[in-house]
PDB file of C-alpha atoms and ligand atoms in Angstrom:
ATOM      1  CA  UNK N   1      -4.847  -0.182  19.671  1.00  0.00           C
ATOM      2  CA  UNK N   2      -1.352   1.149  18.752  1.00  0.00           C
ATOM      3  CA  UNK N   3      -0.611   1.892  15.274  1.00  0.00           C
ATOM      4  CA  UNK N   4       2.623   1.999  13.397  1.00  0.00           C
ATOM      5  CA  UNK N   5       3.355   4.536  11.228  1.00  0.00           C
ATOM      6  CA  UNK N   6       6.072   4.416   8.547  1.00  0.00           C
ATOM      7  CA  UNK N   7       7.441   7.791   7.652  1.00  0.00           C
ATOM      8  CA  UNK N   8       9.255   7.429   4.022  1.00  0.00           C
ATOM      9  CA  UNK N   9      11.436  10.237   3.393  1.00  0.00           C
ATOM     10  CA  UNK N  10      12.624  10.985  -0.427  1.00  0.00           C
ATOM     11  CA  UNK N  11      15.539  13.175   0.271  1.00  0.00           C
ATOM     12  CA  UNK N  12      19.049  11.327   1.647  1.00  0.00           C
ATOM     13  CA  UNK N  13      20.383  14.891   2.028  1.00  0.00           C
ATOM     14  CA  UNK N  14      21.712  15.035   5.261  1.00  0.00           C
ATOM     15  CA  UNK N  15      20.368  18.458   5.870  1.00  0.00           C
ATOM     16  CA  UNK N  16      17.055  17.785   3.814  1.00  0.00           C
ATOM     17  CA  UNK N  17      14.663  20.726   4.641  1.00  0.00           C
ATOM     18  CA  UNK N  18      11.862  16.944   3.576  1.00  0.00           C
ATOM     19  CA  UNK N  19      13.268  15.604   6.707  1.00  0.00           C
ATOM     20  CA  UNK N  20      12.884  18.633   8.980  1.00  0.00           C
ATOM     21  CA  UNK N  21       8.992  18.935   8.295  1.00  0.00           C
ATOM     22  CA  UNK N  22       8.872  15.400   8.240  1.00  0.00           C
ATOM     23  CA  UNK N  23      10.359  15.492  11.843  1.00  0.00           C
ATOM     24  CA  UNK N  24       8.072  17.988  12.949  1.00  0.00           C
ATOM     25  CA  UNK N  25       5.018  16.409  11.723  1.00  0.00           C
ATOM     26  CA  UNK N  26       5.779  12.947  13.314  1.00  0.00           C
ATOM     27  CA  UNK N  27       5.805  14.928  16.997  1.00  0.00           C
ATOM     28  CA  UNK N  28       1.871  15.788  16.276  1.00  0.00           C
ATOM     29  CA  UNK N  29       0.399  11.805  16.289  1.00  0.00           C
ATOM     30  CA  UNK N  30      -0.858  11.236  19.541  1.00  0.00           C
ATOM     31  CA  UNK N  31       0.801   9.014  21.802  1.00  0.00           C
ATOM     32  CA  UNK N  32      -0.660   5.756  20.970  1.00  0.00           C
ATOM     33  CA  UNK N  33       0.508   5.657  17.483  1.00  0.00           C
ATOM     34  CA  UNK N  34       4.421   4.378  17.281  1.00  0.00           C
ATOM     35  CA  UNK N  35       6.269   6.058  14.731  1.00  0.00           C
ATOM     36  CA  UNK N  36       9.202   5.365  12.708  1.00  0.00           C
ATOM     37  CA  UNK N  37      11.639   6.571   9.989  1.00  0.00           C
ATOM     38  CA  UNK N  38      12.168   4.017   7.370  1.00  0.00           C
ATOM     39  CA  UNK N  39      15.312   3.811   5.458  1.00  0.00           C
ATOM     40  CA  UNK N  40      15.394   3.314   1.774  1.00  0.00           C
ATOM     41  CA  UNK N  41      18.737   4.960   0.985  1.00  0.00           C
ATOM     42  CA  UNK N  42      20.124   1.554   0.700  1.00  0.00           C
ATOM     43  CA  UNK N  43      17.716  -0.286  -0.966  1.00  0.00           C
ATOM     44  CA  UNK N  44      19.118  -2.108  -4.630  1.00  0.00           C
ATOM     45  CA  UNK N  45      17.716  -0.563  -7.655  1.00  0.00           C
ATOM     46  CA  UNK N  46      14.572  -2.366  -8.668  1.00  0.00           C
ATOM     47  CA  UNK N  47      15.598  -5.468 -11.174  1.00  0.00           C
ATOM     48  CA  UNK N  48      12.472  -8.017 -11.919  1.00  0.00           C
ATOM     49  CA  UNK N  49      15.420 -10.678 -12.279  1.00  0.00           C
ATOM     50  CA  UNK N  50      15.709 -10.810  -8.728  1.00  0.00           C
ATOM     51  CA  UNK N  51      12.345 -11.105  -7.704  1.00  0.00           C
ATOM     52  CA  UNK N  52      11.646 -13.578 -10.300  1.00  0.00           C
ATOM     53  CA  UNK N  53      14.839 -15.841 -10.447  1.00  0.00           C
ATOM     54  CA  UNK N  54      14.447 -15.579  -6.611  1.00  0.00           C
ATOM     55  CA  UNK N  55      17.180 -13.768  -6.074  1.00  0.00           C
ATOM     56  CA  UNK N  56      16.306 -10.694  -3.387  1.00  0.00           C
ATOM     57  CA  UNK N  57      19.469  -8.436  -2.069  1.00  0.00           C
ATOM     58  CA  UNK N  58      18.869  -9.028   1.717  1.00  0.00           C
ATOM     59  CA  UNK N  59      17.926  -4.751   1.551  1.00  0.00           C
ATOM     60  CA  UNK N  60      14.680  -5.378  -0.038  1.00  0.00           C
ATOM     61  CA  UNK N  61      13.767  -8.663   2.286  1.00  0.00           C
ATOM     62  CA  UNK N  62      14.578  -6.579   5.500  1.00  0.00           C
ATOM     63  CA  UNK N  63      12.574  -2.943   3.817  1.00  0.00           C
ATOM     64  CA  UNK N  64       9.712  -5.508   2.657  1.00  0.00           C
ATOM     65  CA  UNK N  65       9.736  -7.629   5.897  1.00  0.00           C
ATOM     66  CA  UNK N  66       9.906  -3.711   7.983  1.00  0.00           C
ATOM     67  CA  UNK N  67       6.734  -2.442   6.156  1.00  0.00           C
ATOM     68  CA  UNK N  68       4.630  -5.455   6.483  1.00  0.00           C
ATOM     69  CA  UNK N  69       4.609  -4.060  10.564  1.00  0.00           C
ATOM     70  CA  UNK N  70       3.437  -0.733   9.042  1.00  0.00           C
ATOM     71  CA  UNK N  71       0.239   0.225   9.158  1.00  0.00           C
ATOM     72  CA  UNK N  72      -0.120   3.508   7.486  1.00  0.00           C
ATOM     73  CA  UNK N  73       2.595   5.218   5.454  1.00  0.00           C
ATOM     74  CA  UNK N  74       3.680   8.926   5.474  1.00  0.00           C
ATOM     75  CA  UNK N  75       5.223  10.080   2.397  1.00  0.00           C
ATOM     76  CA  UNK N  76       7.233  13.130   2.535  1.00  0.00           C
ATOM     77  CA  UNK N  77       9.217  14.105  -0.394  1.00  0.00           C
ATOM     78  CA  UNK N  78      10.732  16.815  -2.191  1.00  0.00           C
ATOM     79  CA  UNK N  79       9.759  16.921  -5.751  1.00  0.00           C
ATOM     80  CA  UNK N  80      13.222  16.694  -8.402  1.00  0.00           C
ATOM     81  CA  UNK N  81      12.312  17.678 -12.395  1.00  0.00           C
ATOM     82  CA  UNK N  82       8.568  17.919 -11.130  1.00  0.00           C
ATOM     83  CA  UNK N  83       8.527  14.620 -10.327  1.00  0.00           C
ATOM     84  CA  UNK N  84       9.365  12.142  -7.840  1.00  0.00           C
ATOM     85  CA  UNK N  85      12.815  11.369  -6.346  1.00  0.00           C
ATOM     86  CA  UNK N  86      14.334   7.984  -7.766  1.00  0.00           C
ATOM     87  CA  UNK N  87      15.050   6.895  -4.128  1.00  0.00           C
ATOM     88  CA  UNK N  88      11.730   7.682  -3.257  1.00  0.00           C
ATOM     89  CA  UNK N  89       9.951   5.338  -6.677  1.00  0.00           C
ATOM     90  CA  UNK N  90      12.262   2.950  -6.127  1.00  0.00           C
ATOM     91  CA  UNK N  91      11.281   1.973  -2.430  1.00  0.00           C
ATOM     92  CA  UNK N  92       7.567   2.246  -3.785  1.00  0.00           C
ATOM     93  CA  UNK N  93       8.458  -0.147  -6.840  1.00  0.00           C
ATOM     94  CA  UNK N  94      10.671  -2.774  -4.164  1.00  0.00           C
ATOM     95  CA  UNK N  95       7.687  -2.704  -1.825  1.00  0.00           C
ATOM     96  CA  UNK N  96       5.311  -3.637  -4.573  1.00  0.00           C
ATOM     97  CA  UNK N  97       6.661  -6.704  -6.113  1.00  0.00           C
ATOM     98  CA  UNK N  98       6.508  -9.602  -6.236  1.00  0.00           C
ATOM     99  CA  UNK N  99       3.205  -9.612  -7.756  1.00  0.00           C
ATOM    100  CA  UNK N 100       0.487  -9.803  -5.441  1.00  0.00           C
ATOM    101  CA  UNK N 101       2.416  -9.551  -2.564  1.00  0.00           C
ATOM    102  CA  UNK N 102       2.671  -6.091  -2.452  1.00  0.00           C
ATOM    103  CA  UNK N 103       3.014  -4.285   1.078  1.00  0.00           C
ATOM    104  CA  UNK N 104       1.210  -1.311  -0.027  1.00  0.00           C
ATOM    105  CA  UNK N 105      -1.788  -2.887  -0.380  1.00  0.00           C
ATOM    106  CA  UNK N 106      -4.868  -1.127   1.364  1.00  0.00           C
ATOM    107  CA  UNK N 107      -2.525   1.034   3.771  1.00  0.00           C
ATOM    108  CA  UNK N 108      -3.708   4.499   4.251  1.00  0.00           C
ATOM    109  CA  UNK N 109      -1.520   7.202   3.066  1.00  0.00           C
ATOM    110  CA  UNK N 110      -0.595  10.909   3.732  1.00  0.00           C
ATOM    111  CA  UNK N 111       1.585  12.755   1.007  1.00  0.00           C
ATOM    112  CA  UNK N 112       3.431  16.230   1.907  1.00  0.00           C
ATOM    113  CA  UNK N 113       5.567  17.512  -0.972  1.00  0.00           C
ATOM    114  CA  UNK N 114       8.224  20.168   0.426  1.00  0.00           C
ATOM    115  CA  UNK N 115       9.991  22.754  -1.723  1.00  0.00           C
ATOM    116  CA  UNK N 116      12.109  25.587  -1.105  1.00  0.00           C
ATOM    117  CA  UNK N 117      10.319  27.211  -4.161  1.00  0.00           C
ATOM    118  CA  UNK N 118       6.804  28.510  -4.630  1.00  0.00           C
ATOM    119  CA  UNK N 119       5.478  25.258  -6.477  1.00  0.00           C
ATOM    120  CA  UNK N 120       5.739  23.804  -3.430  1.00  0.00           C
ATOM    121  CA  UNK N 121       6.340  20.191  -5.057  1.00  0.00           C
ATOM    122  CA  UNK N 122       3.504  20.026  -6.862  1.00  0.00           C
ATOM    123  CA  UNK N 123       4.864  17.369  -9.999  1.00  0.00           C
ATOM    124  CA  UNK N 124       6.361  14.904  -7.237  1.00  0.00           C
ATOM    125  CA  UNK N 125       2.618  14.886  -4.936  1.00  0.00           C
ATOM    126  CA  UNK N 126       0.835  14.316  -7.992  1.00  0.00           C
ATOM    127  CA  UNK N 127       3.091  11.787  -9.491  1.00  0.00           C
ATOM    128  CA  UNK N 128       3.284  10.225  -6.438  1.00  0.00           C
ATOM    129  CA  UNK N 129      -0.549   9.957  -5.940  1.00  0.00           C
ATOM    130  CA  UNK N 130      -0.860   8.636  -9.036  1.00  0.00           C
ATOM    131  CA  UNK N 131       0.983   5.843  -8.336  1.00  0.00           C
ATOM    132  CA  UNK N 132      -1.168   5.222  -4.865  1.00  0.00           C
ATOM    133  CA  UNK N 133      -4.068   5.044  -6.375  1.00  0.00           C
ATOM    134  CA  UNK N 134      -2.186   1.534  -8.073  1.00  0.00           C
ATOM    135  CA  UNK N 135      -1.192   0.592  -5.076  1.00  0.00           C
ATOM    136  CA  UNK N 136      -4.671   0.348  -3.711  1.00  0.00           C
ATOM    137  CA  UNK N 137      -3.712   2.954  -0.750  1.00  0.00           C
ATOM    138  CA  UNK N 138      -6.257   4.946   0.004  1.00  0.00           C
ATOM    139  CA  UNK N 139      -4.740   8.444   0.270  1.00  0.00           C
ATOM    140  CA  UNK N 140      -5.429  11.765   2.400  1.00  0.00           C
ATOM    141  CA  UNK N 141      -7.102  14.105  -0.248  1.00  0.00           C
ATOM    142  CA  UNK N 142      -8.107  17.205   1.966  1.00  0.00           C
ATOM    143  CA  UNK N 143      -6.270  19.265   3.309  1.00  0.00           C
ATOM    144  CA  UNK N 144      -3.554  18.974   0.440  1.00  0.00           C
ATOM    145  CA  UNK N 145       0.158  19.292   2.082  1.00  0.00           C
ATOM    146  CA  UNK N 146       2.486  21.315  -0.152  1.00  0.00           C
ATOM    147  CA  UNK N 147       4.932  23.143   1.551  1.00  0.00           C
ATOM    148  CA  UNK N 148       6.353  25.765  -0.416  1.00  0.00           C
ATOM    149  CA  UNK N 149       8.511  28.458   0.297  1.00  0.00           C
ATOM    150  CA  UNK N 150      10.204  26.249   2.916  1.00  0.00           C
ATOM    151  CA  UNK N 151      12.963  28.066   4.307  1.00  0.00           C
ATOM    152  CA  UNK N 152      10.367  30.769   5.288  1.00  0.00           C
ATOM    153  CA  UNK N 153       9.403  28.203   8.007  1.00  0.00           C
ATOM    154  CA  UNK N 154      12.472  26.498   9.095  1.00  0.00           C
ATOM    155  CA  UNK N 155      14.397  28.463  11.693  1.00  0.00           C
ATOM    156  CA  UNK N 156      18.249  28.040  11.787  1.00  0.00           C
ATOM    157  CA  UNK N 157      18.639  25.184  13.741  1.00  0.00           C
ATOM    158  CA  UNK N 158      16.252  22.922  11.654  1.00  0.00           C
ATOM    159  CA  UNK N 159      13.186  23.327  14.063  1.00  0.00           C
ATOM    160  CA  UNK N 160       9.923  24.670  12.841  1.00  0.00           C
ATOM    161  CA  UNK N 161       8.251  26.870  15.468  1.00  0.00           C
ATOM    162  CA  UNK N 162       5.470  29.217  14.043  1.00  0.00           C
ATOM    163  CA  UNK N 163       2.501  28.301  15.666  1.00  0.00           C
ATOM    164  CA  UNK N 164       0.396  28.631  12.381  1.00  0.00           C
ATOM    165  CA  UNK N 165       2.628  26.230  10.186  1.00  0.00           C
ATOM    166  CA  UNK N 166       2.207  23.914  13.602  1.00  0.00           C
ATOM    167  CA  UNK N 167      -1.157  24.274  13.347  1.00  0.00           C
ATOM    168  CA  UNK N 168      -1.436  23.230  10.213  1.00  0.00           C
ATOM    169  CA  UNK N 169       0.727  20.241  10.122  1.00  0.00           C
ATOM    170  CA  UNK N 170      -1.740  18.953  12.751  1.00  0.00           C
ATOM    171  CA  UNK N 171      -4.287  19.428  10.173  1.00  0.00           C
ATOM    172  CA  UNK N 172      -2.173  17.448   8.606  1.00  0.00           C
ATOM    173  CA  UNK N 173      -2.109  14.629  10.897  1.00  0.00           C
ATOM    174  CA  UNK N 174      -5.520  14.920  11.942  1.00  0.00           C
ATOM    175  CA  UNK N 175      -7.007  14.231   8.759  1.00  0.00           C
ATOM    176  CA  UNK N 176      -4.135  11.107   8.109  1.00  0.00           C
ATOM    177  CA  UNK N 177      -5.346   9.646  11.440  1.00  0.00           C
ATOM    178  CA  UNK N 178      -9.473   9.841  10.133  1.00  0.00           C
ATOM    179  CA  UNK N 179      -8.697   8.301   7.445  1.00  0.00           C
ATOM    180  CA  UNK N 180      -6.608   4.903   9.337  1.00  0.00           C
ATOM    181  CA  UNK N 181      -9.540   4.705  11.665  1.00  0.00           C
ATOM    182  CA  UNK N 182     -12.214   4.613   9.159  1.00  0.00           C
ATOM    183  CA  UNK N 183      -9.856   2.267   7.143  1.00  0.00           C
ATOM    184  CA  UNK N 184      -9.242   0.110  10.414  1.00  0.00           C
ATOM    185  CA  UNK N 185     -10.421  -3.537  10.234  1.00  0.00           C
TER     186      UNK N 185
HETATM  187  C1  FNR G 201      15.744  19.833  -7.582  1.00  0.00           C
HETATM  188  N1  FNR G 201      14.987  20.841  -7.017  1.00  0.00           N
HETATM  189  C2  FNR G 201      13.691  21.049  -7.457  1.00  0.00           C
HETATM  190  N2  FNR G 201      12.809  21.831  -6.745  1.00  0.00           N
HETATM  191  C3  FNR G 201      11.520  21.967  -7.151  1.00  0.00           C
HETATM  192  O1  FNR G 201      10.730  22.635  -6.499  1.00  0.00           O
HETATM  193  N3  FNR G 201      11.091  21.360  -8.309  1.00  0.00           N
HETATM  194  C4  FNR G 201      11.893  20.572  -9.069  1.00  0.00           C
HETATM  195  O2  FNR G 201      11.462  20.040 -10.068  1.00  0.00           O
HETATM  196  C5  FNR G 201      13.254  20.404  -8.647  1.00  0.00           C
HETATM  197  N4  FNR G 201      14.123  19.609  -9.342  1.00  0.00           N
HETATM  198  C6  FNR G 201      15.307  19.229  -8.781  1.00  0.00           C
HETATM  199  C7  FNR G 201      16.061  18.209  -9.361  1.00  0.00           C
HETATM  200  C8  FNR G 201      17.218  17.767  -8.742  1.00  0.00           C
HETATM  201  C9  FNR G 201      17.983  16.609  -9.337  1.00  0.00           C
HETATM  202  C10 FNR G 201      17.653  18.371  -7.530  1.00  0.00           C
HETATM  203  C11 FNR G 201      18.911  17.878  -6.839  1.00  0.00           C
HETATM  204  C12 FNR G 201      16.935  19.384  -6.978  1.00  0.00           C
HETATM  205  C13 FNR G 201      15.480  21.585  -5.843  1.00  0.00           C
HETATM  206  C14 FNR G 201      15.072  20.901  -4.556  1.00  0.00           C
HETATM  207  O3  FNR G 201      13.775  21.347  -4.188  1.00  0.00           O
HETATM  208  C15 FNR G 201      16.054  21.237  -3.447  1.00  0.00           C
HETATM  209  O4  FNR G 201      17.330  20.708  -3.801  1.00  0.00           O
HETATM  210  C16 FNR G 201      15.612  20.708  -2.108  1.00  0.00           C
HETATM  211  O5  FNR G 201      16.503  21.150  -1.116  1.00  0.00           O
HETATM  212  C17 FNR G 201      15.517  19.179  -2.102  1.00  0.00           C
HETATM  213  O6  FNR G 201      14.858  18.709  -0.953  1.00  0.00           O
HETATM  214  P1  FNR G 201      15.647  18.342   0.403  1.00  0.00           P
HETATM  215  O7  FNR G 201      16.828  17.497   0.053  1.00  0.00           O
HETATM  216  O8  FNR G 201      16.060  19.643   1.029  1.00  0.00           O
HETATM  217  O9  FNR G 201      14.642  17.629   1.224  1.00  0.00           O
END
């Protein structure tokens, strides 16, 4: 059966190097699995007021309504202060409210932190694990997807073409898509 897969990027950057591997990695699923860029540039900044005095900015209904079509969630995300990008927390914090109604709930994960320095985003996979393992998503642990060094693998126009850094990305992918069969109902 087709799956959807939500790719969340946490850079808006127009030129992010996130969304260039991010790119690359969503041409490795194989063809029945549908996938999809979701946008969370525009989403309001998390207030509890809303949710609770019923008040929801129409970006979080359509970004909640979106990921309840999802059914597995790639996170890619550069890491800022060694942690995770606001625009990245605050789609995870929208999608988890109101309480008990979270849409992360059970949904396999994949995390790949991209840096252009050596610590490869680190802080931000970390973080951002952390917070899965709230969420109840159960998360791709091995192999671990930090890209460091990043403009090593980009080429000038954006593309990523080394056949070993393609190779690995579909270890990558591979491992993502074990882990939404085994998790598949
Ligand atoms: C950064 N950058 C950065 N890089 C890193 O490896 N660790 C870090 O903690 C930070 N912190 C940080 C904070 C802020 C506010 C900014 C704007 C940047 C640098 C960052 O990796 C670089 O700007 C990347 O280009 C961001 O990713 P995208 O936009 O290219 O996907």
């Amino acid at each position: 059966m087709t799956k959807n897969i939500g790719i969340l990027v946490g850079s808006l950057r127009v030129e992010s190097y996130t969304k260039k591997v991010a790119k690359t990695i969503a041409t490795l699923f194989p063809d029945d699995y549908n996938i999809s860029f979701i946008e969370i540039g525009d989403l309001a900044i998390y207030n509890q007021d809303f949710d609770d005095k019923n008040t929801i900015p129409d970006s979080w209904e359509t970004f909640r309504d979106t990921m309840k079509s999802i059914d597995a969630v790639l996170f890619a995300t550069p890491e800022y202060n060694r942690s995770v990008p606001s625009v990245l927390k605050n789609a995870i914090d929208v999608g988890s409210r109101p309480y008990g109604a979270s849409i992360w709930d059970t949904k396999p994960a994949a995390i790949v932190s991209v840096s252009p320095g050596a610590i490869s985003g680190f802080g931000a996979n970390h973080h951002l694990r952390q917070s899965l393992v709230f969420l109840n998503m159960p998360t791709v642990q091995q192999p671990e997807a930090y890209i460091g060094n990043v403009l090593s693998i980009l080429e000038e126009d954006g593309s990523i073409t080394k056949k070993e850094t393609l190779d690995f990305f579909q270890t990558i992918v591979n491992a993502f898509i074990d882990l939404i069969e085994k998790n598949s109902k």
